């Protein structure tokens, strides 16, 4: 291969290059990606940076349904950046600054592209503030369910975010792979409550309005951030170990929910024995009216329930605090690591409290004919066929069946070591299915898991008789 001889630079070109370098602070960046390439939600999240903290300052007016706010993100660049994207669905953007300086920006769908006055260097920490307002949107998921900003029957609102609804009420890096701490201050008309994640650090009223300030110190994925505004019966207590419990219940469900919610400390004590230390600094629940949403959600610290939950559902959502909220999937393809674990927690609770054993539950699901629970066998739990299937039965029940097959392979002692060790190894982090299968094989050397992985985790159709 021939080479061209290098061209010697002129003095003028050297001086021009030095001048340009000085003007840009020595950084010549490129735009960050407008998505992280999730297999089911490719536009979710963004490349080129990591958010370490969100500071939300919000005000909501129920009479106009209007939300105004400023979200300030503390961000670390993971590459040299000339521009970067934030996810924000709807809302009107008024101003964007980077480290206090006005930045250029434009909108395209859910992408808010920000161009700082100067390029940002890899490893640099900076703060981006977005001022915005409007009536937040309700987002319809691929499976037909609704999330985002949900009006309630009592003229309040619920903000629920799985998988992408959090971008309806604040700009950010809305993918589970980027977790951060949060401060959320919400101002509402006096007499209403504003309930969010973490701990209530301040509540003050002035001029007919009340501001509630919430702090979440542990890393949180944006899809489990929540905000509930409305009329709630608030109950504060502590577990025997001193963990704060904050429960917010719609007054019409207060009496009916009292008995089951009183079991939160008992369930957490049982779960700590099974899964290891509770990963957060507070717990609780939000209970609204039955018709406000069609699903419960494991919002961090404080799971949400549409109506009074039964004990099994309460166990399921509290188990998610370990599996899903602390150990968070790297992509939405790994949803079975959330739902399979939480479903199996229900089986274990029943087994330990006079109900069916996990083996009996497994056998009932497997059935005795090809048509029994046939929806379980439509796809393997680790490979949902599309975004509209990440909450289908194979992800939940067949995911739990994978865990039971592991338990039968290794025995109870090693299995519980695996449950606790997995939660500890990835505490407040992210993991995927390959991480889990490797972890199981490391903790049980010499065992053959090929059948479990090939037939139950990744196999098509109904596996052979166990």
Coordinates of N, CA and C in Angstrom, one line a residue, residues 295-425:
X295 N -52.9 -1.4 37.6 CA -51.8 -2.2 38.1 C -51.1 -1.6 39.3
X296 N -50.5 -2.5 40.0 CA -49.6 -2.1 41.1 C -48.2 -1.9 40.6
X297 N -47.3 -1.1 41.3 CA -46.0 -0.8 40.8 C -45.0 -0.7 42.0
X298 N -43.8 -1.2 41.8 CA -42.8 -1.3 42.9 C -42.1 0.0 43.0
X299 N -42.7 1.1 43.0 CA -42.0 2.4 43.2 C -41.2 2.4 44.4
X300 N -39.9 2.9 44.3 CA -38.9 2.7 45.3 C -39.3 3.2 46.6
X301 N -38.9 2.4 47.7 CA -39.3 2.7 49.1 C -40.8 2.5 49.4
X302 N -41.6 2.8 48.4 CA -43.0 3.0 48.7 C -43.9 2.5 47.5
X303 N -44.1 1.2 47.4 CA -44.8 0.7 46.3 C -46.3 1.2 46.2
X304 N -46.7 1.3 45.0 CA -48.1 1.8 44.7 C -49.1 0.7 44.5
X305 N -50.3 0.9 45.0 CA -51.4 -0.1 44.8 C -52.7 0.6 44.4
X306 N -53.3 0.1 43.4 CA -54.7 0.6 43.0 C -55.7 -0.1 43.8
X307 N -56.1 0.4 44.9 CA -57.0 -0.3 45.8 C -56.2 -1.1 46.9
X308 N -57.0 -1.7 47.8 CA -56.4 -2.5 48.9 C -55.7 -3.7 48.4
X309 N -54.4 -3.9 48.6 CA -53.7 -5.1 48.1 C -54.0 -6.3 49.0
X310 N -53.9 -7.5 48.5 CA -53.9 -8.6 49.4 C -52.4 -8.9 49.8
X311 N -52.2 -9.8 50.7 CA -50.9 -10.1 51.2 C -49.9 -10.5 50.2
X312 N -50.4 -11.4 49.2 CA -49.5 -11.8 48.2 C -48.9 -10.7 47.3
X313 N -49.8 -9.7 47.0 CA -49.4 -8.6 46.1 C -48.4 -7.7 46.9
X314 N -48.7 -7.5 48.2 CA -47.8 -6.7 49.1 C -46.4 -7.4 49.1
X315 N -46.4 -8.7 49.3 CA -45.1 -9.4 49.3 C -44.4 -9.2 48.0
X316 N -45.1 -9.3 46.9 CA -44.5 -9.2 45.5 C -43.9 -7.8 45.4
X317 N -44.6 -6.8 45.7 CA -44.0 -5.4 45.5 C -42.9 -5.1 46.4
X318 N -43.0 -5.6 47.7 CA -41.9 -5.4 48.6 C -40.6 -6.2 48.2
X319 N -40.8 -7.4 47.7 CA -39.7 -8.2 47.2 C -38.9 -7.4 46.1
X320 N -39.7 -6.6 45.3 CA -39.0 -5.9 44.2 C -38.0 -4.8 44.8
X321 N -38.1 -4.5 46.0 CA -37.2 -3.5 46.6 C -35.8 -4.1 46.5
X322 N -35.7 -5.4 46.6 CA -34.4 -6.1 46.4 C -34.1 -6.4 44.9
X323 N -35.1 -7.0 44.3 CA -35.0 -7.5 42.9 C -35.8 -6.6 41.9
X324 N -35.1 -5.6 41.4 CA -35.7 -4.7 40.5 C -35.3 -3.2 40.9
X325 N -35.5 -2.9 42.1 CA -35.1 -1.5 42.6 C -33.7 -1.4 43.0
X326 N -33.2 -2.4 43.8 CA -31.8 -2.3 44.2 C -30.9 -3.0 43.1
X327 N -31.2 -4.3 42.8 CA -30.6 -4.9 41.6 C -31.5 -4.7 40.4
X328 N -31.1 -3.7 39.6 CA -31.9 -3.2 38.5 C -31.5 -3.8 37.1
X329 N -32.4 -4.2 36.2 CA -31.9 -4.7 35.0 C -31.2 -3.7 34.1
X330 N -30.2 -4.3 33.3 CA -29.5 -3.4 32.4 C -30.3 -3.0 31.2
X331 N -31.2 -3.8 30.8 CA -32.2 -3.5 29.7 C -33.5 -4.1 30.0
X332 N -34.5 -3.6 29.3 CA -35.9 -4.1 29.5 C -36.0 -5.6 29.1
X333 N -35.1 -6.1 28.4 CA -35.1 -7.6 28.0 C -35.0 -8.4 29.3
X334 N -34.4 -7.9 30.3 CA -34.1 -8.6 31.6 C -35.2 -8.5 32.6
X335 N -36.4 -8.2 32.2 CA -37.5 -8.0 33.1 C -37.8 -9.2 34.0
X336 N -37.4 -10.4 33.5 CA -37.7 -11.6 34.3 C -36.9 -11.6 35.6
X337 N -35.7 -10.9 35.6 CA -35.0 -10.7 36.8 C -35.7 -9.9 37.9
X338 N -36.6 -9.1 37.5 CA -37.5 -8.4 38.4 C -38.7 -9.3 38.8
X339 N -39.5 -9.6 37.7 CA -40.8 -10.2 37.9 C -40.7 -11.7 38.3
X340 N -39.8 -12.4 37.8 CA -39.6 -13.8 38.2 C -39.2 -13.9 39.6
X341 N -38.3 -13.1 40.1 CA -37.9 -13.1 41.5 C -39.1 -12.7 42.4
X342 N -39.8 -11.6 42.1 CA -40.9 -11.2 42.9 C -42.0 -12.2 43.0
X343 N -42.3 -12.9 41.8 CA -43.3 -13.9 41.8 C -42.9 -15.1 42.6
X344 N -41.6 -15.5 42.6 CA -41.1 -16.6 43.4 C -41.2 -16.2 44.9
X345 N -41.0 -14.9 45.2 CA -41.1 -14.5 46.6 C -42.6 -14.8 47.1
X346 N -43.6 -14.6 46.2 CA -44.9 -15.0 46.6 C -45.0 -16.5 46.9
X347 N -44.4 -17.3 46.1 CA -44.4 -18.8 46.3 C -43.7 -19.1 47.7
X348 N -42.6 -18.5 47.9 CA -41.9 -18.8 49.2 C -42.7 -18.3 50.4
X349 N -43.3 -17.1 50.3 CA -44.2 -16.7 51.4 C -45.3 -17.7 51.7
X350 N -46.0 -18.1 50.6 CA -47.0 -19.1 50.9 C -46.5 -20.3 51.5
X351 N -45.4 -20.8 51.0 CA -44.8 -22.0 51.5 C -44.4 -21.9 53.0
X352 N -44.0 -20.7 53.4 CA -43.6 -20.5 54.8 C -44.7 -20.1 55.7
X353 N -45.9 -19.9 55.2 CA -47.1 -19.4 56.0 C -48.3 -20.3 55.8
X354 N -48.1 -21.6 55.6 CA -49.2 -22.5 55.6 C -49.9 -22.7 54.3
X355 N -49.4 -22.1 53.2 CA -50.0 -22.3 51.9 C -49.4 -23.4 51.1
X356 N -49.6 -23.4 49.8 CA -49.0 -24.4 49.0 C -47.5 -24.3 49.0
X357 N -46.8 -25.4 48.9 CA -45.3 -25.4 48.7 C -45.0 -24.8 47.3
X358 N -43.8 -24.3 47.2 CA -43.3 -23.9 45.9 C -43.4 -25.0 44.8
X359 N -43.1 -26.2 45.2 CA -43.2 -27.3 44.3 C -44.7 -27.6 43.9
X360 N -45.6 -27.4 44.8 CA -47.0 -27.6 44.4 C -47.5 -26.5 43.5
X361 N -47.0 -25.3 43.7 CA -47.3 -24.2 42.8 C -46.7 -24.4 41.4
X362 N -45.5 -24.9 41.4 CA -44.8 -25.2 40.1 C -45.6 -26.3 39.4
X363 N -46.0 -27.4 40.1 CA -46.7 -28.5 39.4 C -48.0 -28.0 38.9
X364 N -48.7 -27.2 39.6 CA -50.0 -26.7 39.2 C -49.9 -25.9 37.9
X365 N -48.8 -25.1 37.8 CA -48.6 -24.3 36.6 C -48.1 -25.2 35.4
X366 N -47.3 -26.2 35.7 CA -46.9 -27.0 34.6 C -48.0 -27.8 34.1
X367 N -48.9 -28.3 35.0 CA -50.1 -29.0 34.5 C -49.8 -30.4 34.0
X368 N -50.8 -31.0 33.4 CA -50.7 -32.4 32.9 C -51.1 -32.5 31.5
X369 N -51.4 -31.4 30.8 CA -51.7 -31.4 29.4 C -51.1 -30.3 28.6
X370 N -51.0 -30.4 27.4 CA -50.3 -29.4 26.6 C -51.1 -28.0 26.6
X371 N -52.4 -28.1 26.9 CA -53.2 -26.8 26.8 C -53.3 -26.2 28.2
X372 N -52.7 -26.7 29.2 CA -52.8 -26.2 30.6 C -51.8 -24.9 30.6
X373 N -52.4 -23.8 31.0 CA -51.6 -22.6 31.1 C -50.8 -22.3 29.9
X374 N -51.4 -22.5 28.7 CA -50.6 -22.5 27.5 C -49.9 -21.2 27.2
X375 N -50.4 -20.1 27.8 CA -49.8 -18.8 27.6 C -48.4 -18.7 28.2
X376 N -48.1 -19.6 29.2 CA -46.8 -19.7 29.8 C -45.7 -20.1 28.8
X377 N -46.0 -20.8 27.8 CA -45.0 -21.4 26.9 C -44.9 -20.6 25.6
X378 N -45.5 -19.5 25.5 CA -45.5 -18.7 24.2 C -44.1 -18.2 23.8
X379 N -43.3 -17.9 24.8 CA -41.9 -17.5 24.6 C -41.1 -17.7 25.9
X380 N -39.8 -17.8 25.8 CA -38.9 -17.9 26.9 C -38.8 -16.7 27.8
X381 N -38.7 -16.7 29.1 CA -38.7 -15.5 29.9 C -37.6 -14.6 29.6
X382 N -36.4 -15.1 29.2 CA -35.3 -14.2 28.9 C -35.3 -13.5 27.5
X383 N -36.3 -13.9 26.7 CA -36.4 -13.3 25.4 C -37.8 -13.0 25.0
X384 N -38.4 -12.0 25.6 CA -39.8 -11.6 25.2 C -39.7 -11.1 23.7
X385 N -40.7 -11.4 22.9 CA -40.7 -11.1 21.5 C -40.8 -9.6 21.1
X386 N -41.2 -8.8 22.1 CA -41.3 -7.4 21.8 C -41.7 -6.6 23.0
X387 N -41.7 -5.3 22.9 CA -42.0 -4.4 24.0 C -43.4 -4.6 24.6
X388 N -44.3 -5.1 23.8 CA -45.6 -5.3 24.3 C -45.8 -6.6 25.0
X389 N -44.7 -7.4 25.2 CA -44.7 -8.6 25.9 C -43.9 -8.7 27.2
X390 N -43.2 -7.6 27.6 CA -42.3 -7.7 28.7 C -43.0 -7.9 30.1
X391 N -44.3 -7.8 30.1 CA -45.1 -8.0 31.3 C -46.0 -9.2 31.2
X392 N -45.8 -10.1 30.3 CA -46.6 -11.2 30.1 C -46.3 -12.4 31.0
X393 N -47.1 -13.4 31.0 CA -47.0 -14.5 32.0 C -45.6 -15.2 32.0
X394 N -45.0 -15.4 30.8 CA -43.7 -16.1 30.8 C -42.6 -15.4 31.6
X395 N -42.7 -14.0 31.6 CA -41.8 -13.2 32.4 C -42.0 -13.4 33.9
X396 N -43.2 -13.5 34.3 CA -43.5 -13.6 35.7 C -43.5 -15.1 36.2
X397 N -44.5 -15.9 35.8 CA -44.6 -17.2 36.3 C -43.5 -18.2 35.8
X398 N -43.2 -18.1 34.5 CA -42.1 -19.0 34.0 C -40.8 -18.5 34.5
X399 N -40.6 -17.2 34.7 CA -39.4 -16.7 35.4 C -39.3 -17.3 36.8
X400 N -40.4 -17.4 37.5 CA -40.3 -18.0 38.8 C -40.0 -19.5 38.7
X401 N -40.5 -20.1 37.7 CA -40.2 -21.6 37.5 C -38.8 -21.8 37.2
X402 N -38.1 -20.9 36.5 CA -36.6 -21.0 36.4 C -36.0 -21.0 37.7
X403 N -36.3 -20.1 38.6 CA -35.7 -20.1 39.9 C -36.0 -21.4 40.7
X404 N -37.2 -21.9 40.5 CA -37.5 -23.2 41.2 C -36.7 -24.3 40.7
X405 N -36.4 -24.3 39.4 CA -35.5 -25.4 38.8 C -34.1 -25.2 39.4
X406 N -33.6 -24.0 39.5 CA -32.3 -23.8 40.2 C -32.3 -24.4 41.6
X407 N -33.4 -24.1 42.3 CA -33.5 -24.6 43.7 C -33.5 -26.1 43.8
X408 N -34.2 -26.7 42.9 CA -34.2 -28.2 42.8 C -32.8 -28.8 42.4
X409 N -32.1 -28.0 41.7 CA -30.8 -28.5 41.2 C -29.7 -28.4 42.4
X410 N -29.8 -27.3 43.1 CA -28.7 -27.0 44.1 C -29.1 -27.3 45.5
X411 N -30.4 -27.5 45.8 CA -30.8 -27.7 47.2 C -31.1 -26.3 47.9
X412 N -31.8 -26.4 49.0 CA -32.3 -25.2 49.7 C -31.1 -24.3 50.2
X413 N -30.1 -24.9 50.8 CA -29.1 -24.1 51.5 C -28.3 -23.3 50.4
X414 N -27.9 -23.9 49.3 CA -27.2 -23.2 48.3 C -28.1 -22.2 47.6
X415 N -29.4 -22.6 47.4 CA -30.3 -21.7 46.7 C -30.5 -20.4 47.5
X416 N -30.7 -20.5 48.8 CA -30.9 -19.2 49.6 C -29.6 -18.4 49.6
X417 N -28.4 -19.1 49.6 CA -27.2 -18.4 49.5 C -27.1 -17.6 48.1
X418 N -27.7 -18.2 47.1 CA -27.7 -17.6 45.8 C -28.6 -16.3 45.8
X419 N -29.8 -16.5 46.4 CA -30.7 -15.3 46.5 C -30.1 -14.2 47.3
X420 N -29.5 -14.5 48.4 CA -28.9 -13.4 49.2 C -27.7 -12.8 48.5
X421 N -26.9 -13.7 48.0 CA -25.6 -13.3 47.4 C -25.8 -12.5 46.1
X422 N -26.8 -12.8 45.3 CA -27.1 -12.0 44.1 C -27.6 -10.6 44.5
X423 N -28.4 -10.5 45.5 CA -28.9 -9.2 46.0 C -27.7 -8.4 46.5
X424 N -26.7 -9.0 47.2 CA -25.6 -8.3 47.8 C -24.6 -7.9 46.7
X425 N -24.3 -8.9 45.7 CA -23.3 -8.6 44.7 C -23.6 -7.4 43.8

